[in-house]
Short mmCIF file of C-alpha atoms in Angstrom, two decimals:
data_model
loop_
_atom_site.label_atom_id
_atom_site.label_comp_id
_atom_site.label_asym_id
_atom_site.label_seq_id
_atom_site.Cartn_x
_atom_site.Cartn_y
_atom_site.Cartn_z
CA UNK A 3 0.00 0.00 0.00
CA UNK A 4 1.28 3.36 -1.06
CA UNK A 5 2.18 5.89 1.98
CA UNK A 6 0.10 9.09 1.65
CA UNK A 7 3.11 10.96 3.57
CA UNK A 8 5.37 10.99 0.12
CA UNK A 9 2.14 11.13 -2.25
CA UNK A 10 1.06 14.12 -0.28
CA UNK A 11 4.05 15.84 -0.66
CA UNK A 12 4.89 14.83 -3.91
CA UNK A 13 1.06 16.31 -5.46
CA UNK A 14 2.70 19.92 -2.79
CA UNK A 15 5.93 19.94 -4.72
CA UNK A 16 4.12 19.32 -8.43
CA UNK A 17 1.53 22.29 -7.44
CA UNK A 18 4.15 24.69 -6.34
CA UNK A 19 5.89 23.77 -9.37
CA UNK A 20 3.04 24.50 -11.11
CA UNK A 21 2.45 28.35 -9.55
CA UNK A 22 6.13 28.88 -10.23
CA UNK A 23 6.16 28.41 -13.82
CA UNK A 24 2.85 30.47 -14.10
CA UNK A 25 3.66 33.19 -11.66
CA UNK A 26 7.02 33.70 -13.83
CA UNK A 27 5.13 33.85 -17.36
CA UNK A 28 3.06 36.26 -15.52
CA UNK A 29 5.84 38.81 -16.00
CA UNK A 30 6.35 38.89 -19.18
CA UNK A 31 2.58 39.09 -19.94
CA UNK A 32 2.57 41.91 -17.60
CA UNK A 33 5.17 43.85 -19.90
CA UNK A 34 2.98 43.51 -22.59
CA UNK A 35 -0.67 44.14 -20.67
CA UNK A 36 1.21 46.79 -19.13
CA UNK A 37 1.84 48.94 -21.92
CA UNK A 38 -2.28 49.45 -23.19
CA UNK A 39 -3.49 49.46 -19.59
CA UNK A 40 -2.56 51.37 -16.51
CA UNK A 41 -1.83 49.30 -13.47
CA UNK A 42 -5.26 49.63 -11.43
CA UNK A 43 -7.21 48.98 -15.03
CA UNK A 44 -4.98 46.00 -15.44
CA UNK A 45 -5.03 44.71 -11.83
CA UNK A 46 -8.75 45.15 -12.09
CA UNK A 47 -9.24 42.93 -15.39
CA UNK A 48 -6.69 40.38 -14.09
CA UNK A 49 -8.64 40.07 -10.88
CA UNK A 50 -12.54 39.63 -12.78
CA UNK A 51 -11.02 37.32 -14.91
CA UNK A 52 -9.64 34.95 -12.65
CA UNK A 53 -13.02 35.48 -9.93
CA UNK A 54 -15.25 34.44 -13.21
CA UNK A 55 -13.31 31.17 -13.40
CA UNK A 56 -12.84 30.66 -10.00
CA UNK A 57 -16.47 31.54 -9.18
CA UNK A 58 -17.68 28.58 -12.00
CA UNK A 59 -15.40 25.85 -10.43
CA UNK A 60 -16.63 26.80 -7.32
CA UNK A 61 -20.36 26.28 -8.16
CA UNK A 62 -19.75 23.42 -10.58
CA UNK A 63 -18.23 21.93 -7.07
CA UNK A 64 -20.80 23.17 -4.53
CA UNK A 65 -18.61 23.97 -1.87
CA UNK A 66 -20.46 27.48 -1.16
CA UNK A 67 -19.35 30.34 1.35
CA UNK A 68 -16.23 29.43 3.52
CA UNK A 69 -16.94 29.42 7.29
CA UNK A 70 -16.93 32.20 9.62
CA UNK A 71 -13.88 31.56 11.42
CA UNK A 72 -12.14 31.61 7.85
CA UNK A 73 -13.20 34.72 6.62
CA UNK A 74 -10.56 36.96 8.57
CA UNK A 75 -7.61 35.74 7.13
CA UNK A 76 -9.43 35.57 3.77
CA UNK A 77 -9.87 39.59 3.57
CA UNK A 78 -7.01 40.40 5.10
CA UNK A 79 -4.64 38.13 2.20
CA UNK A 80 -7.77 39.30 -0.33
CA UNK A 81 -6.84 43.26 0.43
CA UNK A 82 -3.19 42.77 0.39
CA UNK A 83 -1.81 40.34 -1.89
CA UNK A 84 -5.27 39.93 -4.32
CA UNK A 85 -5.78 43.80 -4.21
CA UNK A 86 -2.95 46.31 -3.13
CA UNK A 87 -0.20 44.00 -4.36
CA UNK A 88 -1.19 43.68 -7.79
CA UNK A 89 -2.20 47.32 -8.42
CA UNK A 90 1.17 48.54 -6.54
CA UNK A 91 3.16 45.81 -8.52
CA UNK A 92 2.16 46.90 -11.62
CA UNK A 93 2.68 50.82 -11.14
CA UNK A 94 6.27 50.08 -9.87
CA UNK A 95 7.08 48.19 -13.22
CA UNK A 96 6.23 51.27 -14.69
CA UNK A 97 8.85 53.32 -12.40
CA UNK A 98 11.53 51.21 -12.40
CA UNK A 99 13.42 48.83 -14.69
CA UNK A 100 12.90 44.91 -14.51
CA UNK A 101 15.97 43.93 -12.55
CA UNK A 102 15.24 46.87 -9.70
CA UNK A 103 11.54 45.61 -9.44
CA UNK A 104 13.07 41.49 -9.46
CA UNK A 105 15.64 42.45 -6.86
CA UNK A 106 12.94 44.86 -4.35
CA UNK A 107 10.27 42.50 -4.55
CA UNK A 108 12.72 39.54 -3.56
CA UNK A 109 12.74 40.77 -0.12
CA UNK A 110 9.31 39.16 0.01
CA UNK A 111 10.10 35.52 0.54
CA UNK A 112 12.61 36.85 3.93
CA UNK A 113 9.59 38.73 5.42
CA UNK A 114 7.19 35.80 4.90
CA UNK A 115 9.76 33.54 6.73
CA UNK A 116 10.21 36.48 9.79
CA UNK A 117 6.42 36.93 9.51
CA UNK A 118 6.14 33.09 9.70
CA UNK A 119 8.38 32.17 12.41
CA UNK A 120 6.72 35.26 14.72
CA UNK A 121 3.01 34.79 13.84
CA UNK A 122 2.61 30.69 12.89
CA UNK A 123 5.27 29.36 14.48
CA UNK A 124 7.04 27.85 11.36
CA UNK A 125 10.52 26.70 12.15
CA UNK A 126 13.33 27.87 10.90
CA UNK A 127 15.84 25.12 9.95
CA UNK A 128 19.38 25.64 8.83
CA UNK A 129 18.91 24.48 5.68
CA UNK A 130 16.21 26.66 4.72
CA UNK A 131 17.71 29.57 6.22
CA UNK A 132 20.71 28.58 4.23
CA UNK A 133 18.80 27.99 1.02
CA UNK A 134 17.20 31.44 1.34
CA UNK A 135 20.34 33.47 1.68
CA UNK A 136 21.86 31.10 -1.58
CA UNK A 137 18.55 32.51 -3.74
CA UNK A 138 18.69 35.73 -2.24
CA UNK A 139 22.30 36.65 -3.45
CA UNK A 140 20.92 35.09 -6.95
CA UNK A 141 18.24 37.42 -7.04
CA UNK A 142 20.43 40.29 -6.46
CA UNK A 143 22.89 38.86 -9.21
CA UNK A 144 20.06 38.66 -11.10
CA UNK A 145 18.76 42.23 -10.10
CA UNK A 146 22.15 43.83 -10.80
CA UNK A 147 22.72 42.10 -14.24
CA UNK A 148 19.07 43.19 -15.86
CA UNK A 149 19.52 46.74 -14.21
CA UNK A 150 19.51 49.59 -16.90
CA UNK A 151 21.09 52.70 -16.99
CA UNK A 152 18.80 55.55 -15.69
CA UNK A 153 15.55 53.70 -15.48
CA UNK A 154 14.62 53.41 -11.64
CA UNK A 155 12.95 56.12 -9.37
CA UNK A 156 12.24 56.58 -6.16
CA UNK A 157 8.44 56.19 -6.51
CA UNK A 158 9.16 53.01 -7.98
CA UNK A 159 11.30 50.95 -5.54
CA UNK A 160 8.98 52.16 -2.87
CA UNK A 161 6.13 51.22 -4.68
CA UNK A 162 7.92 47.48 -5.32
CA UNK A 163 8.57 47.67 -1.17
CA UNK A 164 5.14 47.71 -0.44
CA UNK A 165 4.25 45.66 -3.10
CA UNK A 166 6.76 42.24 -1.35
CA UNK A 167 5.47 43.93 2.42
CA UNK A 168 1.85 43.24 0.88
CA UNK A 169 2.61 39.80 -0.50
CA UNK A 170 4.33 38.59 2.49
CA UNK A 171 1.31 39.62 4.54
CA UNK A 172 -1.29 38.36 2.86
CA UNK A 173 0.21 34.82 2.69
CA UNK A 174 0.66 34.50 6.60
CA UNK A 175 -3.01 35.94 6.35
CA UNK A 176 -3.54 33.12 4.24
CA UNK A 177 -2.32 30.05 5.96
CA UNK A 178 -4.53 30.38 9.01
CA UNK A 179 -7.55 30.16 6.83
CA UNK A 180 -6.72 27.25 4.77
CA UNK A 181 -6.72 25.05 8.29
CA UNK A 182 -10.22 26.51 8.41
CA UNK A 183 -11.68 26.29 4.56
CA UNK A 184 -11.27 24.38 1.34
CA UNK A 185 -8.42 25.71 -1.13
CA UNK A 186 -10.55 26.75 -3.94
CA UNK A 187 -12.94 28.62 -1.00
CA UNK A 188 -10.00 30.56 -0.07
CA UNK A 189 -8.36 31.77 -3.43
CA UNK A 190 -11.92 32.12 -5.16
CA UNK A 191 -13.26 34.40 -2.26
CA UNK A 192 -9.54 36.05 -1.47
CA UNK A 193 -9.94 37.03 -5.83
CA UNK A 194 -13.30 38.45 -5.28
CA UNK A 195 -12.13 40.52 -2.06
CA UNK A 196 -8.68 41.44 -4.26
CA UNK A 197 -11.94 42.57 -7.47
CA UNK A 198 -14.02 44.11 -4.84
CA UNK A 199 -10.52 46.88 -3.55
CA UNK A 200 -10.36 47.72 -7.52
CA UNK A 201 -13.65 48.28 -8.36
CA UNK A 202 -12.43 52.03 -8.38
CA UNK A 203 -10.66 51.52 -11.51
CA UNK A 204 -13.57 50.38 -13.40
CA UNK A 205 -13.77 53.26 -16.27
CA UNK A 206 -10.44 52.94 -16.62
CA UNK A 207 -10.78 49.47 -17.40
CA UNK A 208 -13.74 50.30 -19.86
CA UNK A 209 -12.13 53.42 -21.46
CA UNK A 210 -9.02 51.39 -21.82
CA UNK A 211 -10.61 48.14 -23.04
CA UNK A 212 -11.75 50.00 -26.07
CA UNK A 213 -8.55 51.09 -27.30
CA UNK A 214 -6.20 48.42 -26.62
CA UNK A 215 -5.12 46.26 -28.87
CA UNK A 216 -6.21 42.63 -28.99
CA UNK A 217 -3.13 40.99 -27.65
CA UNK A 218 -2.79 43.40 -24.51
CA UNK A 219 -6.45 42.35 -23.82
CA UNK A 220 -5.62 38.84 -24.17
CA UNK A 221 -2.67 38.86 -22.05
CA UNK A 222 -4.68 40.37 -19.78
CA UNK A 223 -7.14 37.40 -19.74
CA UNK A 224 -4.04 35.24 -19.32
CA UNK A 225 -2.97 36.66 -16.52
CA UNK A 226 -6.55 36.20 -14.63
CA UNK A 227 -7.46 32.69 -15.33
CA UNK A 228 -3.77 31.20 -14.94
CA UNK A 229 -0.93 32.96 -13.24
CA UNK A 230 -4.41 34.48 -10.91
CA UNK A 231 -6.98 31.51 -11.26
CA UNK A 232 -4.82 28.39 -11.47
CA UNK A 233 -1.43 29.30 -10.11
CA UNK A 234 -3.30 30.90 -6.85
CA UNK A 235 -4.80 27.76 -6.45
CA UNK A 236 -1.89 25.69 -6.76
CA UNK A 237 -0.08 27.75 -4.39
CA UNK A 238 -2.74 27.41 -1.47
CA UNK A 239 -2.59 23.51 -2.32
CA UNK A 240 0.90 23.83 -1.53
CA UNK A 241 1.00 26.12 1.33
CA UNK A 242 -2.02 24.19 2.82
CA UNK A 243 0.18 21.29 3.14
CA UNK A 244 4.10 23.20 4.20
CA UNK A 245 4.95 26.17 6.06
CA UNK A 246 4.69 29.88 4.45
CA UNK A 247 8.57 30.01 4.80
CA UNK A 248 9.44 27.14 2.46
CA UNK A 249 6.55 28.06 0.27
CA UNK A 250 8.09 31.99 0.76
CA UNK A 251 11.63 30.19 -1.05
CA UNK A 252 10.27 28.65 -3.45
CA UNK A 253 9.45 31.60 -4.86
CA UNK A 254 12.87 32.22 -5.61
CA UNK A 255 12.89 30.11 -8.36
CA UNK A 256 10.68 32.95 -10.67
CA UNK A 257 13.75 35.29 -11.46
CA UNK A 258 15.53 32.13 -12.97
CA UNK A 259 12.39 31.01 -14.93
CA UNK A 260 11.35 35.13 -16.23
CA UNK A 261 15.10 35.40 -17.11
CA UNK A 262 14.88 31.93 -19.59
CA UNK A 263 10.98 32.63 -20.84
CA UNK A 264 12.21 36.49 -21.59
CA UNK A 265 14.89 34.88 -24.03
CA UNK A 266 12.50 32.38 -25.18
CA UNK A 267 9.26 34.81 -26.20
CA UNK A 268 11.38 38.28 -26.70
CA UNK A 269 14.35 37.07 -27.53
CA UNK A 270 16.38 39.00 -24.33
CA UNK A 271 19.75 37.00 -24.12
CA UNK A 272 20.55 36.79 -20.73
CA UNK A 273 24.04 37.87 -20.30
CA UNK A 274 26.42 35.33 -18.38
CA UNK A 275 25.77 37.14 -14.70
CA UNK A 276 22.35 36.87 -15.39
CA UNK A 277 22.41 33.50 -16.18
CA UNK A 278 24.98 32.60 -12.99
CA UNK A 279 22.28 34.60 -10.81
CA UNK A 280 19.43 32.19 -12.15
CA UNK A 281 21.55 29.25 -11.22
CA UNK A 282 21.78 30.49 -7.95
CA UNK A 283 18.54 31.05 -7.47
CA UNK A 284 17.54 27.52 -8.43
CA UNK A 285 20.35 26.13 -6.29
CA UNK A 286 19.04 28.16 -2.74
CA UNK A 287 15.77 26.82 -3.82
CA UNK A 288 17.25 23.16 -4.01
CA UNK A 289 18.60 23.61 -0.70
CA UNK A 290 15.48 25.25 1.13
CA UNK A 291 13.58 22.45 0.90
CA UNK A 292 15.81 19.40 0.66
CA UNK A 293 15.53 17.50 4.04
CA UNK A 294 18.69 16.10 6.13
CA UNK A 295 19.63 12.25 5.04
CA UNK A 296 18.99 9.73 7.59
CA UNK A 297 22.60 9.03 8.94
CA UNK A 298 20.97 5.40 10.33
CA UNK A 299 18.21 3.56 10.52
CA UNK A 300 17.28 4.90 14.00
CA UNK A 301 17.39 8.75 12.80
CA UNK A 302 14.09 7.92 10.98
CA UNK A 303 11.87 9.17 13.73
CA UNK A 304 14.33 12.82 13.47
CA UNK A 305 13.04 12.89 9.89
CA UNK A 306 9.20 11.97 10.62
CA UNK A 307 9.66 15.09 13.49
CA UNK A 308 10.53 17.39 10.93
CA UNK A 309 7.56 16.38 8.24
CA UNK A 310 4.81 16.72 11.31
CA UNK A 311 6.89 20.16 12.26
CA UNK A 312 6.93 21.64 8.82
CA UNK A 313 2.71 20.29 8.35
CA UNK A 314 2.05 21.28 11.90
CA UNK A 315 1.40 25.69 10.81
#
């Protein structure tokens, strides 16, 4: 008989895998959303589309309202990371150039793991501290490589500040409700609370609509109903089933994965400190959330500890 302990965390690691890959794409369809639509109109349409398809699964399942007792950490990670993230996101990438933007927001995954260890509780093992400070220093690499002459402001790195604050709040605000309500109950309602902030930029969204070209639009759609719809879902899978730290590192892996898509779909050749920053990224990541080998067959129950530790938040 098959142990559910591996096949759990096997279906975790696939599904963060999965928000990863989408949550990296979603940058370069920003770039191109980005330049038709201004960043609440675009935050806005992201958000309705991914609510529409979250809101059909949802019925199509019958799983209805989340409970009370869920609902606080649902608004609170639907305001910050659904709403004010996106929209603050977006108007920094208009400030500032990519690799100021990669590098600020990177300090996102280190607050979620303070945040995490103060809040939830979520240990802090070597390795993952170690991990973290490996991708970290490849996101700066990174950062510093893709860095243009001239093309940050002050506006803009604050703007990308509060955008990683934002994130890292909203996904200790998240954790606590997904011991409390389904996964699609939490990212369907957390994208309506996230449509609900923007509703202010709803002419802009209309004015805009009607004069941007098709493929902005599209991208647009994209970025609701996968990097929003899918890969938000994924993630909660995930973090529903690790701590927000190691979830917060995984993260890491993006800047390696917008680097290789931006040479793939606009043909951006990452120079060779770009490419050595990616690596490191990847590597940290590696590390984060490898567990210690059992040095004998008695250290098994040292390793079972650490899987009911890191389920236990």
């Amino acid at each position: 008989m098959m142990n559910v302990a591996p096949r759990t965390q096997l279906l975790a690691t696939g599904a963060a895998t999965v928000t990863v890959v989408l949550w990296a794409s979603a940058f370069v369809s920003i770039r191109s959303a980005g330049a038709a639509y201004s960043p609440g109109a675009l935050a806005l349409g992201r958000l309705l589309a991914g609510a529409l398809v979250l809101g059909a699964v949802l019925l199509v399942r019958g799983e209805g309202w989340p409970p009370r007792e869920a609902w606080r950490g649902i608004a609170i990670s639907g305001v910050l990371w659904f709403g004010f993230y996106m929209v603050a996101l977006n108007w920094g990438e208009q400030q500032v150039d990519a690799g100021t933007a990669a590098l600020v927001v990177n300090v996102g995954p280190i607050l979620i793991a303070l945040l995490g260890a103060r809040l939830l509780g979520d240990p802090m093992p070597p390795r993952l501290l170690a991990g973290m400070a490996v991708s970290f220093a490849g996101a700066v690499t990174v950062g510093l490589s893709m860095t243009g002459e001239g093309g940050s402001s002050v506006l803009g790195v604050v703007l990308c500040l509060l955008a990683a604050i934002a994130y890292a709040g909203g996904v200790v605000a998240q954790k606590p409700a997904l011991g409390r309500a389904s996964v699609l109950q939490v990212t369907t309602f957390g994208c309506l609370v996230g449509s609900v902030c923007c509703l202010p930029f709803s002419w802009q969204l209309v004015t805009e609509a009607a004069d941007a070209p098709l493929s902005a639009t599209l991208n647009m759609v994209y970025l609701g109903v996968f990097p929003t719809a899918l890969a938000f879902t994924t993630w909660a899978y995930a973090l529903s089933r690790t701590t927000a730290s190691r979830m917060g590192a995984t993260t890491y892996a993006v800047p390696a994965l917008v680097v290789l898509m931006s040479w793939l779909a606009l043909g951006e050749v990452p120079g060779l400190l770009t490419m050595a920053g990616g690596a490191l990224c990847l590597a940290g990541v590696a590390v984060s959330r490898s567990r210690p080998r059992s040095a004998a067959p008695g250290s098994g129950a040292a390793s079972r500890t650490e899987q009911t530790a890191s389920k236990s938040a």
